[in-house]
Amino acid sequence: MAQLTSIEPAIRATDEEVQRLCEFLYRRTGMSFSIDKRYYIDRRLAERIAVTGSSSFQSYFALLRSDVDHEIEHLVNAFTVNETYFYREEHQLHCLTAGVLERIVSTRPAGAPIRIWSVPCSTGEEPYSIAIWLLENWGQVDAFDIEIVGSDIDTRVLEAAISGVYGKRALMRLSATVIQRYFEPIGPGEYRIDPGLRDSVQFHRVNVVDPQQTAAYRDFDVIFCRNLLIYFDDASRRLAAENLYDCLRPGGYILLGHSESMSRISPLFDVCRFPDAIVYQRAEGGHDNQ
Amino acid sequence: MPLIKRGSASGTRLPTSAETPPRAASHASLASRLADLRSAEAERRWRAARALGRDPEVVPALAAALRCEPVARVREAITTALLRIGTEASVAVLIDCLRCNDAGLRAAAIEALQALPTAVRPFVEALLADADSDVRILATELMRNMPERDVTELLCRLIEHEPHPNVCAAAIEVLTEAGTSDAIPVLEACSRRFAHDPFLPFAISVAIARISGTEG
């Protein structure tokens, strides 16, 4: 997570300027923030204004629009929590078991495969979280063959994911019981994930913008693709959305980060509102919109 | 444990992190992909459009396909292909779509063109002067990702003499996001010119507030 200064910002944007920033961010990235989150926006905006040496909001906004030195990416980084940990955005895991999977299995015979893809998976916290969550919270977990795949473009983080060693901070959202059940302490503040659980997640390198690389990934029922598309330019984002569409089984679901909106990114998916989260769905076969 | 183990027979064979991913199975020729673009099956047209997104020579075929494509996702793939090609010829195809009657196609073309601000720039002045007010409205949208100086100069030039309130409203909306303070005198003049319009003076007050950073 970016370090935020606790001092009062030297330049404080007005409500009108924050509104302008929010509309720009939504249009360019699909990230949605509103003026009622000023407490969240102000510190991050002030940090970027300071780091870029901008003399005013106006000069910073001009720099942002021109994407000088990848400023859009830097701002997105400041607005997203880059640190990853187990059970991050837990409401989406609730949504997975209480909504998405229940719908999927309603038309699937017992014993059928269910395929879940976490991309980008970084150092493995997300796909392992999905595995633990299913084992702990989904009553039908024994009735289906569940395959979990984690992918990232960065082979270094994949190696860390496969090693399955985590610090105490990554486990902060897990109960003592869950930690005891799935982790083994291996040193001061260090834990190794249970070998059985570790072997239940496959890790592979992939670039989601490359259609030839994603061609090997098909028939997923659920894709977790959180806080990735916001970093792409428009052309790459459209291409990634089309690739992810092809990776899903007809009727499959894609979950984005809590501030992201696929509706802004691509018209390929239908919006599904579950009690815990908004999810996007590839239409069932034969239901192409005219 | 009900979760499928890595390397188990029931799991899917995917490339490992150390492997080069397999190339796409299809090595179809250009000719067969172009034929697929005219297939009666939407899935084949979708795959053909997705596979044709790099070759500038296929722009005429993509253009022909786009004009008659009824399925939204295939249209999306064709516009993405034209966007990826990104040449003057592919931009011209997308600009032609601004004149079509299909709102979905117009919207898809706008989104693709907004991603190509440099390639679109040479076309913009003519579009802003088009005889069709609907084309002028869409042309203002194309300017959102252009440099502030260009946005301000071209849209101020437009609204100084633009008779159609809806075109002015569209230009004002873009200036609200991307204009500089140089636009304020022109916006004020526009507000006076359309003083009796039920919407424009309000939209202009919001634009001036956003541009100047003061409350409206």
Short mmCIF file of C-alpha atoms in Angstrom, two decimals:
data_model
loop_
_atom_site.label_atom_id
_atom_site.label_comp_id
_atom_site.label_asym_id
_atom_site.label_seq_id
_atom_site.Cartn_x
_atom_site.Cartn_y
_atom_site.Cartn_z
CA MET A 1 0.00 0.00 0.00
CA ALA A 2 1.28 3.45 -0.82
CA GLN A 3 2.56 5.36 2.16
CA LEU A 4 0.30 8.30 2.85
CA THR A 5 1.48 11.36 4.69
CA SER A 6 -0.49 12.34 7.75
CA ILE A 7 0.24 16.04 7.41
CA GLU A 8 -2.37 18.44 6.08
CA PRO A 9 -2.04 18.61 2.28
CA ALA A 10 -0.47 21.80 0.93
CA ILE A 11 -3.00 21.90 -1.92
CA ARG A 12 -6.59 20.93 -1.20
CA ALA A 13 -8.84 20.37 -4.21
CA THR A 14 -12.29 21.93 -4.21
CA ASP A 15 -15.44 19.85 -4.49
CA GLU A 16 -15.71 20.83 -8.15
CA GLU A 17 -12.16 19.69 -8.82
CA VAL A 18 -12.69 16.39 -7.03
CA GLN A 19 -15.85 15.87 -9.08
CA ARG A 20 -13.84 16.49 -12.24
CA LEU A 21 -11.22 14.00 -11.14
CA CYS A 22 -13.81 11.35 -10.27
CA GLU A 23 -15.52 11.65 -13.64
CA PHE A 24 -12.20 11.39 -15.44
CA LEU A 25 -11.17 8.33 -13.42
CA TYR A 26 -14.47 6.61 -14.12
CA ARG A 27 -14.33 7.27 -17.83
CA ARG A 28 -10.70 6.25 -18.22
CA THR A 29 -10.48 3.30 -15.84
CA GLY A 30 -14.00 2.21 -14.89
CA MET A 31 -13.16 3.00 -11.24
CA SER A 32 -16.05 4.66 -9.48
CA PHE A 33 -15.53 7.13 -6.64
CA SER A 34 -17.91 9.84 -5.58
CA ILE A 35 -17.57 13.13 -3.79
CA ASP A 36 -18.87 11.59 -0.55
CA LYS A 37 -15.55 9.71 -0.30
CA ARG A 38 -13.53 12.91 -0.03
CA TYR A 39 -11.74 11.61 3.06
CA TYR A 40 -10.39 8.78 0.91
CA ILE A 41 -9.71 10.82 -2.20
CA ASP A 42 -8.09 13.89 -0.64
CA ARG A 43 -5.06 12.24 0.89
CA ARG A 44 -4.27 10.20 -2.18
CA LEU A 45 -4.74 13.13 -4.52
CA ALA A 46 -2.62 15.39 -2.31
CA GLU A 47 0.12 12.78 -2.32
CA ARG A 48 0.18 12.62 -6.14
CA ILE A 49 0.10 16.42 -6.43
CA ALA A 50 3.09 16.59 -4.07
CA VAL A 51 5.05 13.76 -5.72
CA THR A 52 4.63 15.24 -9.20
CA GLY A 53 5.59 18.71 -7.98
CA SER A 54 2.37 20.16 -9.33
CA SER A 55 1.63 23.71 -8.24
CA SER A 56 -2.15 23.34 -8.34
CA PHE A 57 -4.94 20.88 -9.00
CA GLN A 58 -5.24 22.35 -12.50
CA SER A 59 -1.61 21.66 -13.36
CA TYR A 60 -1.83 18.16 -11.86
CA PHE A 61 -5.01 17.39 -13.78
CA ALA A 62 -3.40 18.50 -17.06
CA LEU A 63 -0.49 16.17 -16.35
CA LEU A 64 -2.87 13.34 -15.48
CA ARG A 65 -4.93 13.74 -18.66
CA SER A 66 -1.77 13.64 -20.76
CA ASP A 67 -0.59 10.60 -18.76
CA VAL A 68 2.86 12.13 -18.32
CA ASP A 69 5.24 9.52 -16.82
CA HIS A 70 2.34 7.03 -16.52
CA GLU A 71 0.58 9.26 -14.02
CA ILE A 72 -2.74 7.48 -14.55
CA GLU A 73 -1.13 4.25 -13.35
CA HIS A 74 0.41 6.04 -10.35
CA LEU A 75 -2.94 7.54 -9.41
CA VAL A 76 -4.70 4.20 -9.78
CA ASN A 77 -2.03 2.66 -7.56
CA ALA A 78 -2.69 5.32 -4.96
CA PHE A 79 -6.44 4.68 -5.16
CA THR A 80 -6.25 0.91 -4.90
CA VAL A 81 -4.99 -1.18 -2.04
CA ASN A 82 -2.03 -2.89 -3.63
CA GLU A 83 -1.26 -5.02 -0.63
CA THR A 84 -2.81 -8.44 -0.94
CA TYR A 85 -3.84 -10.69 1.92
CA PHE A 86 -6.07 -13.68 2.61
CA TYR A 87 -9.84 -13.06 2.48
CA ARG A 88 -9.37 -9.63 0.92
CA GLU A 89 -12.76 -8.22 -0.20
CA GLU A 90 -14.50 -10.96 1.72
CA HIS A 91 -17.93 -9.87 0.49
CA GLN A 92 -16.99 -11.24 -2.95
CA LEU A 93 -16.17 -14.61 -1.43
CA HIS A 94 -19.60 -14.52 0.25
CA CYS A 95 -21.05 -13.72 -3.14
CA LEU A 96 -19.17 -16.64 -4.69
CA THR A 97 -20.71 -19.24 -2.40
CA ALA A 98 -24.08 -17.64 -1.57
CA GLY A 99 -24.90 -16.47 -5.09
CA VAL A 100 -22.67 -17.35 -8.00
CA LEU A 101 -21.93 -21.02 -7.31
CA GLU A 102 -25.48 -21.71 -6.20
CA ARG A 103 -26.68 -20.51 -9.59
CA ILE A 104 -24.03 -22.48 -11.43
CA VAL A 105 -24.72 -25.79 -9.72
CA SER A 106 -28.48 -25.40 -10.00
CA THR A 107 -28.21 -26.77 -13.53
CA ARG A 108 -25.20 -29.04 -13.09
CA PRO A 109 -25.15 -32.65 -11.97
CA ALA A 110 -23.26 -33.65 -8.83
CA GLY A 111 -19.67 -34.64 -9.58
CA ALA A 112 -19.40 -32.20 -12.48
CA PRO A 113 -16.31 -29.98 -12.66
CA ILE A 114 -16.35 -26.35 -11.53
CA ARG A 115 -13.46 -24.23 -12.73
CA ILE A 116 -12.33 -21.04 -11.01
CA TRP A 117 -9.55 -18.74 -12.25
CA SER A 118 -7.77 -16.07 -10.24
CA VAL A 119 -5.96 -13.61 -12.49
CA PRO A 120 -3.79 -11.80 -11.58
CA CYS A 121 -3.09 -14.03 -8.60
CA SER A 122 0.08 -12.25 -7.42
CA THR A 123 1.70 -14.28 -4.63
CA GLY A 124 -1.24 -16.66 -4.27
CA GLU A 125 -3.33 -15.17 -1.50
CA GLU A 126 -6.44 -14.92 -3.68
CA PRO A 127 -6.61 -18.44 -5.16
CA TYR A 128 -5.70 -19.99 -1.79
CA SER A 129 -8.36 -17.81 -0.16
CA ILE A 130 -10.91 -19.14 -2.64
CA ALA A 131 -9.87 -22.72 -1.81
CA ILE A 132 -10.06 -22.15 1.96
CA TRP A 133 -13.34 -20.25 1.68
CA LEU A 134 -14.95 -23.06 -0.28
CA LEU A 135 -13.76 -25.70 2.16
CA GLU A 136 -14.95 -23.69 5.14
CA ASN A 137 -18.14 -22.13 3.85
CA TRP A 138 -19.70 -24.01 0.97
CA GLY A 139 -21.85 -26.96 1.94
CA GLN A 140 -21.70 -28.47 -1.54
CA VAL A 141 -17.95 -28.46 -1.79
CA ASP A 142 -17.79 -32.26 -1.66
CA ALA A 143 -20.36 -32.68 -4.41
CA PHE A 144 -18.29 -31.23 -7.25
CA ASP A 145 -14.79 -31.46 -8.72
CA ILE A 146 -13.44 -27.98 -8.13
CA GLU A 147 -10.41 -26.85 -10.09
CA ILE A 148 -8.69 -23.60 -9.06
CA VAL A 149 -6.12 -21.92 -11.28
CA GLY A 150 -4.01 -18.88 -10.39
CA SER A 151 -2.21 -16.90 -13.09
CA ASP A 152 -0.05 -13.84 -13.29
CA ILE A 153 2.24 -12.25 -15.85
CA ASP A 154 5.09 -12.10 -13.32
CA THR A 155 6.93 -15.42 -12.84
CA ARG A 156 8.58 -14.19 -9.62
CA VAL A 157 5.25 -13.81 -7.84
CA LEU A 158 4.19 -17.20 -9.20
CA GLU A 159 7.24 -18.80 -7.62
CA ALA A 160 6.31 -17.20 -4.31
CA ALA A 161 2.73 -18.45 -4.73
CA ILE A 162 3.93 -22.00 -5.32
CA SER A 163 6.21 -21.85 -2.27
CA GLY A 164 3.15 -20.84 -0.20
CA VAL A 165 5.01 -19.06 2.59
CA TYR A 166 3.35 -16.00 4.14
CA GLY A 167 3.96 -13.46 6.86
CA LYS A 168 1.58 -12.84 9.71
CA ARG A 169 0.21 -9.71 8.06
CA ALA A 170 -1.11 -11.67 5.06
CA LEU A 171 -3.09 -13.84 7.49
CA MET A 172 -4.57 -10.97 9.48
CA ARG A 173 -8.18 -11.57 8.29
CA LEU A 174 -8.14 -15.30 9.03
CA SER A 175 -9.42 -16.74 12.29
CA ALA A 176 -7.03 -18.63 14.56
CA THR A 177 -8.94 -21.80 13.74
CA VAL A 178 -8.50 -21.36 10.00
CA ILE A 179 -4.80 -20.55 10.43
CA GLN A 180 -4.33 -23.62 12.55
CA ARG A 181 -6.18 -25.77 10.06
CA TYR A 182 -4.41 -24.66 6.87
CA PHE A 183 -1.04 -23.23 7.89
CA GLU A 184 2.06 -24.45 9.66
CA PRO A 185 4.29 -22.00 11.55
CA ILE A 186 7.83 -22.25 10.19
CA GLY A 187 9.56 -19.38 11.94
CA PRO A 188 8.90 -16.10 13.71
CA GLY A 189 5.82 -14.63 12.03
CA GLU A 190 6.11 -17.01 9.07
CA TYR A 191 3.66 -19.65 7.98
CA ARG A 192 3.60 -22.25 5.23
CA ILE A 193 0.32 -23.24 3.66
CA ASP A 194 -0.79 -26.84 4.04
CA PRO A 195 0.78 -28.96 1.27
CA GLY A 196 -2.59 -30.50 0.38
CA LEU A 197 -4.13 -27.09 -0.06
CA ARG A 198 -1.10 -25.84 -1.95
CA ASP A 199 -1.39 -28.69 -4.42
CA SER A 200 -5.04 -27.86 -5.03
CA VAL A 201 -4.17 -24.66 -6.89
CA GLN A 202 -2.42 -24.72 -10.26
CA PHE A 203 -0.23 -21.74 -11.09
CA HIS A 204 0.55 -20.62 -14.63
CA ARG A 205 1.97 -17.54 -16.29
CA VAL A 206 -0.33 -15.62 -18.60
CA ASN A 207 -0.69 -12.20 -20.19
CA VAL A 208 -4.43 -11.59 -20.42
CA VAL A 209 -3.98 -9.12 -23.27
CA ASP A 210 -2.45 -11.81 -25.50
CA PRO A 211 -5.19 -13.87 -27.22
CA GLN A 212 -2.72 -16.64 -28.06
CA GLN A 213 -1.70 -17.05 -24.43
CA THR A 214 -5.27 -17.01 -23.13
CA ALA A 215 -6.33 -19.53 -25.80
CA ALA A 216 -5.23 -22.31 -23.44
CA TYR A 217 -7.67 -21.08 -20.78
CA ARG A 218 -11.23 -22.14 -21.50
CA ASP A 219 -14.47 -23.17 -19.83
CA PHE A 220 -14.01 -21.32 -16.56
CA ASP A 221 -17.16 -20.92 -14.52
CA VAL A 222 -15.83 -18.03 -12.46
CA ILE A 223 -12.98 -15.60 -13.04
CA PHE A 224 -11.67 -13.32 -10.32
CA CYS A 225 -10.00 -10.45 -12.16
CA ARG A 226 -9.65 -7.75 -9.57
CA ASN A 227 -7.82 -4.46 -10.05
CA LEU A 228 -6.14 -5.43 -13.30
CA LEU A 229 -8.14 -3.91 -16.15
CA ILE A 230 -7.91 -0.45 -14.57
CA TYR A 231 -4.21 -0.38 -15.42
CA PHE A 232 -4.69 -0.94 -19.15
CA ASP A 233 -5.24 1.63 -21.86
CA ASP A 234 -8.52 1.49 -23.77
CA ALA A 235 -7.31 -0.79 -26.55
CA SER A 236 -5.68 -3.30 -24.18
CA ARG A 237 -8.70 -3.26 -21.90
CA ARG A 238 -11.08 -4.10 -24.76
CA LEU A 239 -8.81 -6.89 -25.90
CA ALA A 240 -8.46 -8.27 -22.37
CA ALA A 241 -12.25 -8.20 -21.92
CA GLU A 242 -12.70 -10.14 -25.17
CA ASN A 243 -10.06 -12.66 -24.10
CA LEU A 244 -11.70 -13.14 -20.70
CA TYR A 245 -15.05 -13.59 -22.42
CA ASP A 246 -13.58 -16.45 -24.42
CA CYS A 247 -12.08 -17.98 -21.27
CA LEU A 248 -15.50 -18.20 -19.61
CA ARG A 249 -18.01 -20.94 -20.20
CA PRO A 250 -21.32 -19.51 -21.53
CA GLY A 251 -23.17 -18.39 -18.41
CA GLY A 252 -19.88 -17.99 -16.49
CA TYR A 253 -19.19 -15.07 -14.18
CA ILE A 254 -16.41 -12.53 -13.76
CA LEU A 255 -15.73 -10.62 -10.55
CA LEU A 256 -13.83 -7.32 -10.66
CA GLY A 257 -12.44 -5.14 -7.87
CA HIS A 258 -15.04 -3.35 -5.77
CA SER A 259 -14.48 0.03 -7.44
CA GLU A 260 -14.30 -1.31 -11.01
CA SER A 261 -17.13 -1.40 -13.52
CA MET A 262 -17.14 -3.75 -16.50
CA SER A 263 -20.07 -1.82 -17.96
CA ARG A 264 -17.68 1.04 -18.59
CA ILE A 265 -15.07 -1.27 -20.07
CA SER A 266 -16.98 -3.59 -22.36
CA PRO A 267 -20.57 -4.34 -23.44
CA LEU A 268 -19.82 -8.07 -23.71
CA PHE A 269 -21.09 -9.01 -20.25
CA ASP A 270 -24.45 -8.78 -18.53
CA VAL A 271 -24.64 -7.15 -15.10
CA CYS A 272 -25.81 -9.45 -12.27
CA ARG A 273 -26.66 -7.91 -8.93
CA PHE A 274 -26.21 -10.27 -5.98
CA PRO A 275 -26.80 -9.17 -2.37
CA ASP A 276 -23.03 -9.11 -1.66
CA ALA A 277 -21.60 -7.82 -4.94
CA ILE A 278 -22.14 -6.83 -8.54
CA VAL A 279 -20.86 -9.53 -10.88
CA TYR A 280 -20.65 -9.74 -14.67
CA GLN A 281 -21.86 -12.69 -16.69
CA ARG A 282 -21.17 -14.08 -20.14
CA ALA A 283 -24.57 -14.70 -21.68
CA GLU A 284 -25.74 -18.29 -21.95
CA GLY A 285 -25.11 -19.91 -25.34
CA GLY A 286 -27.43 -18.82 -28.11
CA HIS A 287 -28.35 -15.56 -26.41
CA ASP A 288 -26.33 -13.10 -28.46
CA ASN A 289 -27.68 -9.57 -28.26
CA GLN A 290 -28.68 -8.16 -31.62
CA MET B 1 -10.27 -32.98 -0.24
CA PRO B 2 -12.77 -32.09 -3.03
CA LEU B 3 -10.40 -29.68 -4.73
CA ILE B 4 -8.60 -31.06 -7.78
CA LYS B 5 -4.89 -31.50 -7.17
CA ARG B 6 -2.21 -29.98 -9.33
CA GLY B 7 -1.22 -32.46 -12.04
CA SER B 8 -4.19 -34.73 -11.37
CA ALA B 9 -5.70 -36.56 -14.32
CA SER B 10 -9.02 -34.76 -13.91
CA GLY B 11 -7.43 -31.32 -14.00
CA THR B 12 -7.03 -29.33 -17.18
CA ARG B 13 -3.65 -29.30 -18.88
CA LEU B 14 -2.41 -25.72 -18.82
CA PRO B 15 1.09 -24.41 -19.54
CA THR B 16 3.22 -24.29 -16.39
CA SER B 17 4.80 -21.02 -15.33
CA ALA B 18 8.06 -22.06 -16.98
CA GLU B 19 6.55 -23.15 -20.28
CA THR B 20 5.93 -21.09 -23.33
CA PRO B 21 2.17 -21.02 -23.76
CA PRO B 22 0.92 -23.01 -26.71
CA ARG B 23 0.08 -20.97 -29.75
CA ALA B 24 -3.57 -20.80 -30.61
CA ALA B 25 -4.72 -23.98 -32.23
CA SER B 26 -6.05 -22.20 -35.28
CA HIS B 27 -3.56 -21.69 -38.08
CA ALA B 28 -6.29 -20.85 -40.47
CA SER B 29 -5.30 -18.97 -43.57
CA LEU B 30 -6.17 -15.36 -44.08
CA ALA B 31 -8.59 -16.37 -46.81
CA SER B 32 -10.50 -18.75 -44.55
CA ARG B 33 -10.70 -16.16 -41.80
CA LEU B 34 -12.07 -13.62 -44.23
CA ALA B 35 -14.61 -16.21 -45.34
CA ASP B 36 -15.51 -16.85 -41.70
CA LEU B 37 -16.19 -13.16 -41.31
CA ARG B 38 -19.16 -13.71 -43.65
CA SER B 39 -20.30 -16.92 -41.96
CA ALA B 40 -23.91 -17.37 -40.89
CA GLU B 41 -22.64 -18.44 -37.43
CA ALA B 42 -21.98 -15.58 -35.01
CA GLU B 43 -19.33 -17.61 -33.19
CA ARG B 44 -17.29 -18.04 -36.40
CA ARG B 45 -17.57 -14.34 -37.21
CA TRP B 46 -16.49 -13.51 -33.64
CA ARG B 47 -13.44 -15.77 -33.92
CA ALA B 48 -12.53 -14.40 -37.36
CA ALA B 49 -12.75 -10.79 -36.21
CA ARG B 50 -10.65 -11.60 -33.13
CA ALA B 51 -8.01 -13.25 -35.31
CA LEU B 52 -7.85 -10.47 -37.90
CA GLY B 53 -6.94 -7.65 -35.56
CA ARG B 54 -3.40 -6.95 -36.74
CA ASP B 55 -3.31 -6.89 -40.52
CA PRO B 56 -3.95 -3.50 -42.22
CA GLU B 57 -4.83 -5.32 -45.46
CA VAL B 58 -8.05 -6.65 -43.93
CA VAL B 59 -9.53 -3.22 -43.21
CA PRO B 60 -11.89 -3.27 -46.25
CA ALA B 61 -13.21 -6.70 -45.22
CA LEU B 62 -13.70 -5.57 -41.64
CA ALA B 63 -15.46 -2.44 -42.89
CA ALA B 64 -17.86 -4.50 -45.00
CA ALA B 65 -18.51 -6.87 -42.11
CA LEU B 66 -19.12 -4.05 -39.66
CA ARG B 67 -21.78 -2.46 -41.86
CA CYS B 68 -23.98 -5.56 -41.82
CA GLU B 69 -23.06 -7.26 -38.52
CA PRO B 70 -26.23 -7.78 -36.41
CA VAL B 71 -24.65 -9.26 -33.25
CA ALA B 72 -23.36 -6.81 -30.65
CA ARG B 73 -20.38 -8.85 -29.45
CA VAL B 74 -19.16 -9.51 -32.99
CA ARG B 75 -19.45 -5.80 -33.74
CA GLU B 76 -17.41 -5.17 -30.63
CA ALA B 77 -14.72 -7.55 -31.86
CA ILE B 78 -14.65 -5.92 -35.30
CA THR B 79 -14.29 -2.44 -33.82
CA THR B 80 -11.55 -3.71 -31.52
CA ALA B 81 -9.78 -5.17 -34.57
CA LEU B 82 -10.01 -1.82 -36.37
CA LEU B 83 -8.77 -0.09 -33.23
CA ARG B 84 -5.79 -2.45 -32.95
CA ILE B 85 -4.89 -1.87 -36.59
CA GLY B 86 -5.14 1.86 -35.91
CA THR B 87 -4.22 3.12 -39.39
CA GLU B 88 -5.77 6.08 -41.18
CA ALA B 89 -7.86 3.62 -43.23
CA SER B 90 -9.23 1.85 -40.14
CA VAL B 91 -9.98 5.18 -38.46
CA ALA B 92 -11.84 6.29 -41.59
CA VAL B 93 -14.02 3.17 -41.38
CA LEU B 94 -14.91 3.93 -37.78
CA ILE B 95 -15.61 7.58 -38.60
CA ASP B 96 -18.01 6.47 -41.34
CA CYS B 97 -19.96 4.66 -38.63
CA LEU B 98 -20.75 8.01 -37.00
CA ARG B 99 -23.24 8.56 -39.84
CA CYS B 100 -25.04 5.25 -39.56
CA ASN B 101 -28.52 4.87 -38.09
CA ASP B 102 -27.60 2.11 -35.67
CA ALA B 103 -27.06 3.69 -32.26
CA GLY B 104 -25.12 0.66 -30.99
CA LEU B 105 -22.69 0.86 -33.87
CA ARG B 106 -22.24 4.60 -33.42
CA ALA B 107 -21.48 4.07 -29.73
CA ALA B 108 -19.00 1.27 -30.48
CA ALA B 109 -17.26 3.45 -33.07
CA ILE B 110 -17.03 6.40 -30.67
CA GLU B 111 -15.45 4.27 -27.96
CA ALA B 112 -12.89 2.86 -30.37
CA LEU B 113 -12.08 6.26 -31.84
CA GLN B 114 -11.65 7.81 -28.39
CA ALA B 115 -8.80 5.36 -27.88
CA LEU B 116 -7.01 6.73 -30.95
CA PRO B 117 -6.78 10.47 -30.28
CA THR B 118 -3.68 11.04 -32.40
CA ALA B 119 -5.01 9.13 -35.41
CA VAL B 120 -8.38 10.84 -35.12
CA ARG B 121 -7.02 14.37 -34.78
CA PRO B 122 -6.68 15.06 -38.56
CA PHE B 123 -10.38 14.23 -39.06
CA VAL B 124 -11.82 16.26 -36.21
CA GLU B 125 -12.04 19.75 -37.68
CA ALA B 126 -14.03 18.54 -40.68
CA LEU B 127 -16.34 16.54 -38.41
CA LEU B 128 -16.96 19.55 -36.16
CA ALA B 129 -17.96 21.52 -39.28
CA ASP B 130 -20.18 18.75 -40.68
CA ALA B 131 -23.59 19.76 -41.99
CA ASP B 132 -25.23 17.06 -39.84
CA SER B 133 -25.64 18.26 -36.24
CA ASP B 134 -25.63 14.64 -34.99
CA VAL B 135 -22.17 14.16 -36.47
CA ARG B 136 -21.00 17.40 -34.82
CA ILE B 137 -22.30 16.11 -31.48
CA LEU B 138 -20.43 12.83 -31.84
CA ALA B 139 -17.31 14.67 -32.99
CA THR B 140 -17.18 16.54 -29.67
CA GLU B 141 -17.04 13.17 -27.91
CA LEU B 142 -13.99 12.21 -29.93
CA MET B 143 -12.08 15.04 -28.32
CA ARG B 144 -12.22 13.80 -24.74
CA ASN B 145 -8.77 12.22 -24.77
CA MET B 146 -7.06 14.95 -26.76
CA PRO B 147 -4.69 17.54 -25.26
CA GLU B 148 -6.45 20.30 -23.30
CA ARG B 149 -5.18 22.99 -25.63
CA ASP B 150 -6.71 21.30 -28.69
CA VAL B 151 -9.95 20.59 -26.87
CA THR B 152 -10.29 24.17 -25.71
CA GLU B 153 -9.34 25.76 -29.01
CA LEU B 154 -11.49 23.59 -31.28
CA LEU B 155 -14.56 23.40 -29.07
CA CYS B 156 -14.49 27.13 -28.32
CA ARG B 157 -14.29 27.80 -32.04
CA LEU B 158 -17.30 25.52 -32.47
CA ILE B 159 -19.55 26.97 -29.79
CA GLU B 160 -18.79 30.57 -30.73
CA HIS B 161 -20.99 30.19 -33.82
CA GLU B 162 -22.85 26.90 -33.31
CA PRO B 163 -26.60 27.46 -33.76
CA HIS B 164 -27.76 24.07 -32.43
CA PRO B 165 -28.18 23.99 -28.63
CA ASN B 166 -27.61 20.22 -28.45
CA VAL B 167 -24.25 20.56 -30.17
CA CYS B 168 -23.29 23.32 -27.76
CA ALA B 169 -24.40 21.14 -24.84
CA ALA B 170 -22.22 18.26 -26.05
CA ALA B 171 -19.22 20.56 -26.50
CA ILE B 172 -19.77 22.09 -23.05
CA GLU B 173 -19.82 18.65 -21.46
CA VAL B 174 -16.43 17.82 -22.95
CA LEU B 175 -15.04 21.23 -21.97
CA THR B 176 -16.27 20.56 -18.42
CA GLU B 177 -13.82 17.68 -18.22
CA ALA B 178 -11.03 18.73 -20.53
CA GLY B 179 -11.22 22.49 -21.06
CA THR B 180 -8.87 25.14 -19.71
CA SER B 181 -9.70 28.55 -18.27
CA ASP B 182 -9.25 30.02 -21.78
CA ALA B 183 -12.71 28.60 -22.51
CA ILE B 184 -14.46 30.64 -19.82
CA PRO B 185 -15.09 33.86 -21.85
CA VAL B 186 -16.48 31.79 -24.74
CA LEU B 187 -18.68 29.82 -22.38
CA GLU B 188 -19.99 33.03 -20.82
CA ALA B 189 -20.80 34.41 -24.26
CA CYS B 190 -22.56 31.16 -25.15
CA SER B 191 -24.60 31.41 -21.94
CA ARG B 192 -25.75 34.90 -22.92
CA ARG B 193 -26.58 33.77 -26.47
CA PHE B 194 -28.73 30.91 -25.16
CA ALA B 195 -30.08 32.78 -22.11
CA HIS B 196 -33.60 31.49 -22.74
CA ASP B 197 -32.58 27.88 -23.22
CA PRO B 198 -33.80 25.75 -20.29
CA PHE B 199 -30.51 23.85 -19.92
CA LEU B 200 -27.45 25.54 -21.43
CA PRO B 201 -26.90 28.37 -18.89
CA PHE B 202 -26.97 25.78 -16.10
CA ALA B 203 -24.58 23.44 -17.93
CA ILE B 204 -22.24 26.36 -18.57
CA SER B 205 -22.27 27.40 -14.92
CA VAL B 206 -21.23 23.85 -13.97
CA ALA B 207 -18.51 23.86 -16.66
CA ILE B 208 -17.08 27.17 -15.49
CA ALA B 209 -17.14 25.98 -11.89
CA ARG B 210 -15.30 22.77 -12.74
CA ILE B 211 -12.76 24.49 -14.97
CA SER B 212 -12.04 27.26 -12.48
CA GLY B 213 -12.30 24.96 -9.47
CA THR B 214 -14.82 27.19 -7.74
CA GLU B 215 -18.34 26.39 -6.59
CA GLY B 216 -21.00 26.79 -9.29
#
